[in-house]
Amino acid sequence: MKTIDELLTEGVAGKRVFVRADLNVPLDGTTITDDGRIRAVLPTVKALAEAGARVVVASHLGRPKGAPDPAFSLAPAAARLGELLGADVAFATDTVGESAESTVAGLEDGRVAVLENLRFNAGETSKDDAERAAFADRLAALADVYVGDGFGAVHRKHASVYDLPARLPHYAGHLIAAEVGVLKKLTDDVQRPYVVALGGAKVSDKLAVIDQLLGKADRILIGGGMAYTFLKAQGHEIGKSLLQEDQIPAVREYIERAEKTGVELVLPIDTLVAADFPDLKTKAPANPTTVAADAIPADQEGLDIGPETRKLYASKLADAATVFWNGPMGVFEHPDYAEGTKAVAQALIDSPGFTVVGGGDSAAAVRTLGFDETAFGHISTGGGASLEYLEGKTLPGLAALED
């Protein structure tokens, strides 16, 4: 896989460089609530612009249905990119049409443009190879060189991620090179003890990665909504807590495998419960109570790990040489249920080892809860991509960058 460093050595002055970024930022109307993914692509965009390239940045945002939808416009992301660069950024109001063509044609050396949301064109996400290829051909006409730097999208077989690199000289940007380097430390060159903390709502989202980690990790800590399916699989009462009943057989199998292989699988010993899910808009006091994890009342719902579990998980992370964390421990968006996620984040900071926050809601929690991002070894920009890499899957966007 060639990297942007090689491209810069070869020279890019005057060349149109297509940067497939991940600007899929959360929006409140037109206000960006977390610009982490925009900041993540800055090193690549800056390096290219400073070397005299004509930089064409493209991304998706949300899930529009293959047609323009103002609610998913990349205009706010383009404006924020310009603010962070300290320079004007041109914005094309389409992806491959008249505006895109004229905007790119008008770029001067060292300047940057952003195309409108790639998913406004059905060819971007089409499962039909010919439709995707036709869209990739039109994108390729806008550029001389391709740089892949949207790590959050590399697990998708989409036109701008998979098909377009085959049509242009292609390189990995700084972000993708860094992400792959980190993931190799979690798979090929692991320093031990290797501790994994997994949370989030659905156990089904994590089964494949647990399957792989049972052969690699020394300890796996389970939290979030998925923990209640584990507790139910052990025969405990979980009340109204989140449950994926169809996953219980798989969970029981993994519990048994962990015991046989010597992997320490750690589940909550206490939990915060309430009769109703909290109001995340008003954040009105929820007044939770703490109960033993194996004795949740039938009319209560578990919403965060309890204080004793926080201490337990911190102790299990204290001597780790390598840590991977993906998924919050509770409903961190509400202050009454944020302490479990805070405790795990702080334990990573306190850990002497190499710590990786695996993107998605975990990365959002780090920023939302006010932690210093530089205190972690690495914060991934792609939760789904990180998990699929750890599952041992071939990621289309990475395969496309290989020579």
Coordinates of C-alpha atoms in Angstrom, one line a residue:
M1 CA 0.0 0.0 0.0
K2 CA 1.5 3.3 -1.1
T3 CA 1.1 6.2 1.3
I4 CA 0.7 9.9 0.9
D5 CA 4.4 10.4 1.9
E6 CA 5.4 8.6 -1.4
L7 CA 2.9 10.8 -3.4
L8 CA 4.3 14.0 -1.9
T9 CA 7.8 12.8 -2.8
E10 CA 6.7 12.2 -6.4
G11 CA 5.2 15.7 -6.5
V12 CA 1.6 16.9 -6.7
A13 CA 1.8 20.5 -7.7
G14 CA -0.9 21.3 -10.2
K15 CA -2.5 17.9 -9.9
R16 CA -6.1 17.3 -9.0
V17 CA -6.1 15.0 -6.0
F18 CA -9.3 13.3 -5.0
V19 CA -9.4 12.8 -1.2
R20 CA -12.0 10.3 -0.1
A21 CA -12.5 11.6 3.5
D22 CA -15.0 10.7 6.2
L23 CA -16.9 13.9 7.0
N24 CA -19.9 12.0 8.4
V25 CA -20.3 14.3 11.4
P26 CA -23.3 14.5 13.7
L27 CA -25.6 17.5 13.0
D28 CA -28.2 19.4 15.0
G29 CA -29.9 21.0 12.1
T30 CA -26.9 22.7 10.4
T31 CA -24.8 22.8 13.5
I32 CA -22.0 20.3 13.8
T33 CA -22.0 18.8 17.3
D34 CA -18.7 16.9 17.0
D35 CA -16.1 17.8 14.4
G36 CA -13.6 15.0 15.2
R37 CA -13.8 13.4 11.8
I38 CA -13.1 16.7 10.0
R39 CA -10.1 17.3 12.2
A40 CA -8.9 13.8 11.5
V41 CA -8.5 14.4 7.8
L42 CA -6.7 17.8 8.2
P43 CA -3.2 16.5 8.1
T44 CA -3.8 14.9 4.7
V45 CA -5.6 17.9 3.2
K46 CA -3.1 20.4 4.6
A47 CA -0.1 18.4 3.3
L48 CA -1.6 18.2 -0.2
A49 CA -2.6 21.8 -0.3
E50 CA 0.8 23.0 0.9
A51 CA 2.5 20.9 -1.8
G52 CA 0.4 22.7 -4.4
A53 CA -2.2 20.1 -5.2
R54 CA -5.7 21.0 -6.2
V55 CA -7.5 19.1 -3.5
V56 CA -11.0 17.7 -4.1
V57 CA -12.5 16.3 -0.9
A58 CA -15.5 14.0 -1.1
S59 CA -17.5 12.1 1.6
H60 CA -20.9 10.8 2.5
L61 CA -23.0 12.0 5.4
G62 CA -25.9 10.1 6.9
R63 CA -28.2 7.8 4.8
P64 CA -29.9 9.8 2.1
K65 CA -31.7 7.5 -0.3
G66 CA -29.7 8.1 -3.4
A67 CA -31.1 11.5 -4.1
P68 CA -30.4 15.1 -2.9
D69 CA -31.7 15.8 0.6
P70 CA -30.9 19.2 2.3
A71 CA -30.9 17.5 5.7
F72 CA -27.8 15.6 4.7
S73 CA -25.9 18.4 2.9
L74 CA -22.1 18.5 3.4
A75 CA -22.2 22.3 3.3
P76 CA -21.7 22.7 7.1
A77 CA -18.8 20.2 7.0
A78 CA -17.2 22.2 4.1
A79 CA -17.5 25.4 6.1
R80 CA -16.0 23.9 9.1
L81 CA -13.1 22.4 7.1
G82 CA -12.4 25.9 5.8
E83 CA -12.4 27.3 9.3
L84 CA -9.9 24.6 10.5
L85 CA -7.7 25.2 7.4
G86 CA -7.8 28.9 7.8
A87 CA -8.6 29.2 4.1
D88 CA -11.6 29.5 1.8
V89 CA -13.0 26.1 0.7
A90 CA -15.0 25.9 -2.5
F91 CA -18.2 23.9 -2.3
A92 CA -19.9 22.1 -5.2
T93 CA -23.6 21.7 -4.9
D94 CA -23.6 18.3 -6.6
T95 CA -21.3 15.3 -6.9
V96 CA -20.5 14.8 -10.6
G97 CA -22.6 17.4 -12.3
E98 CA -22.2 20.9 -13.6
S99 CA -21.3 22.4 -10.2
A100 CA -18.7 19.7 -9.4
E101 CA -17.1 20.1 -12.8
S102 CA -16.9 23.9 -12.7
T103 CA -15.8 24.0 -9.1
V104 CA -12.9 21.6 -9.7
A105 CA -12.0 23.3 -13.0
G106 CA -11.8 26.6 -11.1
L107 CA -9.4 25.3 -8.4
E108 CA -6.0 26.9 -8.3
D109 CA -2.9 25.2 -7.0
G110 CA -3.0 24.8 -3.2
R111 CA -6.7 25.3 -3.0
V112 CA -9.4 22.9 -1.6
A113 CA -12.9 22.1 -2.7
V114 CA -15.6 19.8 -1.2
L115 CA -18.2 18.0 -3.3
E116 CA -21.7 17.5 -2.1
N117 CA -22.7 14.3 -0.3
L118 CA -21.7 11.3 -2.4
R119 CA -24.8 9.4 -1.3
F120 CA -27.0 11.9 -3.2
N121 CA -26.1 9.7 -6.2
A122 CA -27.5 6.2 -6.1
G123 CA -24.4 4.8 -7.8
E124 CA -22.3 5.4 -4.7
T125 CA -23.9 2.6 -2.6
S126 CA -25.4 0.5 -5.4
K127 CA -25.0 -3.3 -5.2
D128 CA -25.0 -3.4 -9.0
D129 CA -21.4 -3.4 -10.1
A130 CA -22.1 -1.6 -13.4
E131 CA -24.0 1.2 -11.7
R132 CA -21.2 1.7 -9.2
A133 CA -18.6 1.6 -12.0
A134 CA -20.5 4.2 -14.0
F135 CA -20.5 6.6 -11.0
A136 CA -16.8 5.9 -10.3
D137 CA -16.0 6.7 -13.9
R138 CA -17.6 10.1 -13.5
L139 CA -15.7 10.8 -10.3
A140 CA -12.4 9.7 -11.8
A141 CA -12.9 12.4 -14.5
L142 CA -12.6 15.0 -11.8
A143 CA -9.1 13.9 -10.6
D144 CA -5.6 12.8 -11.5
V145 CA -4.8 11.0 -8.3
Y146 CA -6.8 9.2 -5.5
V147 CA -6.0 9.4 -1.8
G148 CA -8.1 7.2 0.5
D149 CA -8.4 8.8 3.9
G150 CA -12.0 8.0 5.0
F151 CA -11.3 5.1 7.4
G152 CA -14.8 5.1 8.7
A153 CA -16.0 4.0 5.3
V154 CA -13.3 1.4 4.2
H155 CA -15.6 -1.5 5.3
R156 CA -18.1 -0.5 2.6
K157 CA -17.9 -1.6 -1.0
H158 CA -19.0 1.8 -2.3
A159 CA -18.0 3.5 -5.6
S160 CA -15.8 6.2 -4.1
V161 CA -14.1 3.7 -1.7
Y162 CA -13.7 0.5 -3.7
D163 CA -14.2 1.2 -7.5
L164 CA -12.6 4.6 -7.8
P165 CA -9.1 3.7 -6.7
A166 CA -8.8 1.2 -9.5
R167 CA -9.3 4.0 -12.0
L168 CA -6.5 6.4 -10.7
P169 CA -3.0 6.1 -9.1
H170 CA -3.9 5.5 -5.5
Y171 CA -2.4 6.2 -2.1
A172 CA -3.4 5.9 1.6
G173 CA -3.7 9.2 3.4
H174 CA -2.2 9.9 6.8
L175 CA -5.3 8.9 8.7
I176 CA -5.7 5.5 7.1
A177 CA -2.0 4.8 7.4
A178 CA -2.2 5.6 11.1
E179 CA -5.4 3.6 11.7
V180 CA -4.0 0.5 10.0
G181 CA -0.7 0.8 12.0
V182 CA -2.7 0.9 15.2
L183 CA -4.9 -2.1 14.3
K184 CA -1.9 -4.2 13.5
K185 CA -0.7 -3.5 17.1
L186 CA -4.0 -5.1 18.2
T187 CA -3.7 -8.1 16.0
D188 CA -0.2 -8.9 14.8
D189 CA 2.1 -7.4 17.5
V190 CA 0.1 -7.5 20.7
Q191 CA 1.8 -6.5 24.0
R192 CA 0.3 -8.3 27.0
P193 CA -1.8 -8.3 29.1
Y194 CA -4.2 -7.4 26.3
V195 CA -7.5 -6.2 27.8
V196 CA -10.7 -5.4 25.7
A197 CA -13.6 -3.4 27.0
L198 CA -16.8 -3.8 25.0
G199 CA -20.1 -2.0 25.5
G200 CA -22.9 -0.5 23.4
A201 CA -26.5 -1.6 23.0
K202 CA -26.5 -4.7 20.9
V203 CA -24.6 -7.9 21.6
S204 CA -25.2 -8.9 18.0
D205 CA -23.0 -6.1 16.8
K206 CA -20.1 -7.5 18.8
L207 CA -20.4 -11.3 18.5
A208 CA -18.0 -11.7 15.6
V209 CA -15.3 -9.6 17.3
I210 CA -15.8 -11.5 20.6
D211 CA -15.3 -14.7 18.6
Q212 CA -11.9 -13.5 17.3
L213 CA -10.9 -11.9 20.6
L214 CA -11.5 -15.1 22.6
G215 CA -8.3 -16.4 20.9
K216 CA -6.3 -13.2 21.3
A217 CA -7.3 -11.2 24.4
D218 CA -6.4 -12.0 28.0
R219 CA -9.4 -10.3 29.5
I220 CA -12.7 -9.1 28.0
L221 CA -14.9 -6.6 30.0
I222 CA -18.5 -6.4 29.0
G223 CA -20.8 -3.4 29.7
G224 CA -23.5 -1.4 28.1
G225 CA -26.9 -2.8 27.0
M226 CA -25.2 -5.9 25.6
A227 CA -24.2 -7.0 29.2
Y228 CA -27.8 -7.8 30.0
T229 CA -28.0 -10.5 27.4
F230 CA -24.9 -12.0 29.0
L231 CA -26.5 -11.8 32.4
K232 CA -29.7 -13.4 31.1
A233 CA -27.6 -16.2 29.5
Q234 CA -26.3 -16.9 33.0
G235 CA -29.8 -17.3 34.3
H236 CA -30.2 -13.9 36.0
E237 CA -33.2 -11.7 36.2
I238 CA -32.7 -8.6 34.1
G239 CA -36.1 -6.9 34.4
K240 CA -36.9 -4.6 31.5
S241 CA -33.2 -4.3 30.5
L242 CA -32.2 -4.5 26.9
L243 CA -32.2 -8.1 25.7
Q244 CA -31.5 -9.9 22.5
E245 CA -33.0 -13.2 23.3
D246 CA -32.1 -14.8 20.0
Q247 CA -28.4 -14.3 20.9
I248 CA -28.5 -16.2 24.2
P249 CA -27.3 -19.5 22.7
A250 CA -24.2 -17.8 21.1
V251 CA -23.5 -15.9 24.3
R252 CA -23.6 -19.1 26.3
E253 CA -21.2 -20.7 23.9
Y254 CA -18.8 -17.8 24.2
I255 CA -19.0 -17.9 28.0
E256 CA -18.1 -21.6 27.9
R257 CA -15.2 -21.0 25.4
A258 CA -13.8 -18.3 27.6
E259 CA -13.7 -20.7 30.6
K260 CA -12.0 -23.4 28.5
T261 CA -9.4 -21.1 26.8
G262 CA -8.5 -19.2 30.0
V263 CA -9.8 -15.8 28.8
E264 CA -11.1 -13.8 31.7
L265 CA -14.6 -12.7 30.8
V266 CA -15.7 -10.0 33.2
L267 CA -19.4 -9.0 33.6
P268 CA -21.0 -6.3 35.8
I269 CA -21.5 -7.1 39.4
D270 CA -23.9 -4.1 40.0
T271 CA -25.9 -1.8 37.8
L272 CA -27.9 1.4 37.9
V273 CA -31.6 0.9 37.2
A274 CA -34.7 2.9 36.8
A275 CA -38.3 2.2 35.8
D276 CA -38.1 4.2 32.6
F277 CA -35.5 5.2 30.0
P278 CA -34.2 8.7 30.7
D279 CA -35.2 11.8 28.7
L280 CA -32.1 12.6 26.7
K281 CA -33.4 15.9 25.4
T282 CA -34.2 17.6 28.7
K283 CA -31.8 15.5 30.7
A284 CA -34.2 15.7 33.6
P285 CA -33.0 13.9 36.8
A286 CA -33.6 10.2 36.5
N287 CA -33.0 9.2 40.1
P288 CA -31.5 5.8 39.5
T289 CA -30.9 3.2 42.1
T290 CA -28.1 0.7 42.3
V291 CA -28.7 -3.0 42.6
A292 CA -26.7 -6.2 42.3
A293 CA -26.4 -7.2 38.6
D294 CA -28.0 -10.6 39.4
A295 CA -31.0 -9.1 41.1
I296 CA -32.5 -6.5 38.8
P297 CA -36.2 -6.0 39.8
A298 CA -38.7 -7.1 37.2
D299 CA -40.0 -3.6 36.7
Q300 CA -36.6 -1.9 36.4
E301 CA -34.2 -1.4 33.5
G302 CA -30.4 -1.5 33.7
L303 CA -28.9 1.7 32.2
D304 CA -25.2 1.8 33.4
I305 CA -22.7 -0.2 35.3
G306 CA -22.7 0.4 39.0
P307 CA -19.9 1.8 41.3
E308 CA -18.5 -1.6 42.3
T309 CA -18.3 -2.6 38.7
R310 CA -16.5 0.6 37.8
K311 CA -13.9 -0.2 40.5
L312 CA -13.6 -3.8 39.2
Y313 CA -13.1 -2.7 35.6
A314 CA -10.6 -0.1 36.5
S315 CA -8.6 -2.8 38.4
K316 CA -8.8 -5.1 35.4
L317 CA -7.4 -2.3 33.2
A318 CA -4.7 -1.1 35.6
D319 CA -1.9 -3.5 34.5
A320 CA -2.8 -3.7 30.8
A321 CA -0.1 -3.3 28.2
T322 CA -2.6 -3.1 25.4
V323 CA -6.3 -1.9 25.7
F324 CA -9.0 -1.8 23.1
W325 CA -12.3 -0.1 24.1
N326 CA -15.4 -0.1 21.9
G327 CA -18.8 0.9 23.1
P328 CA -20.1 3.0 26.1
M329 CA -20.9 1.3 29.5
G330 CA -24.3 3.0 29.8
V331 CA -26.5 5.7 28.5
F332 CA -23.6 8.2 28.7
E333 CA -25.7 11.0 27.0
H334 CA -27.6 11.4 30.3
P335 CA -25.5 12.7 33.3
D336 CA -27.1 10.2 35.7
Y337 CA -25.8 7.3 33.6
A338 CA -22.4 8.6 32.4
E339 CA -20.2 7.5 35.3
G340 CA -19.6 4.0 34.0
T341 CA -18.3 5.3 30.7
K342 CA -16.3 8.0 32.5
A343 CA -14.7 5.4 34.7
V344 CA -13.6 3.2 31.8
A345 CA -12.2 6.2 29.9
Q346 CA -10.3 7.4 33.0
A347 CA -9.0 3.8 33.5
L348 CA -7.6 3.9 29.9
I349 CA -5.9 7.2 30.7
D350 CA -4.4 5.8 33.9
S351 CA -3.3 2.6 32.2
P352 CA 0.5 2.4 31.5
G353 CA -0.2 0.5 28.2
F354 CA -1.1 1.4 24.6
T355 CA -4.8 2.4 24.6
V356 CA -7.1 2.5 21.7
V357 CA -10.6 4.0 21.7
G358 CA -12.4 2.1 18.9
G359 CA -14.4 4.9 17.3
G360 CA -18.2 5.3 17.1
D361 CA -20.0 6.0 20.3
S362 CA -16.8 5.5 22.3
A363 CA -15.0 8.3 20.5
A364 CA -18.1 10.5 20.8
A365 CA -18.3 9.8 24.6
V366 CA -14.6 10.8 25.1
R367 CA -15.3 14.2 23.5
T368 CA -18.8 14.7 25.0
L369 CA -17.6 13.9 28.5
G370 CA -14.7 16.4 28.2
F371 CA -11.7 14.1 28.2
D372 CA -8.4 15.2 26.6
E373 CA -8.1 13.2 23.4
T374 CA -4.3 13.3 23.5
A375 CA -4.4 11.3 26.8
F376 CA -5.3 8.2 24.8
G377 CA -2.9 6.3 22.6
H378 CA -5.3 6.4 19.6
I379 CA -8.9 7.4 19.0
S380 CA -10.2 5.6 15.9
T381 CA -12.5 7.4 13.4
G382 CA -14.2 4.2 12.3
G383 CA -16.1 2.1 14.8
G384 CA -17.5 -0.4 12.3
A385 CA -14.3 -0.5 10.3
S386 CA -12.2 -1.1 13.4
L387 CA -14.4 -4.0 14.5
E388 CA -14.5 -5.6 11.1
Y389 CA -10.7 -5.4 10.9
L390 CA -10.4 -7.1 14.3
E391 CA -12.9 -9.7 13.1
G392 CA -10.4 -10.7 10.4
K393 CA -12.5 -9.5 7.5
T394 CA -11.1 -8.1 4.3
L395 CA -12.1 -4.4 4.1
P396 CA -12.9 -3.4 0.6
G397 CA -11.5 0.2 0.9
L398 CA -8.2 -1.1 2.2
A399 CA -8.0 -3.9 -0.4
A400 CA -8.5 -1.3 -3.1
L401 CA -5.5 0.7 -1.9
E402 CA -3.2 -2.3 -2.2
D403 CA -1.0 -2.5 -5.3

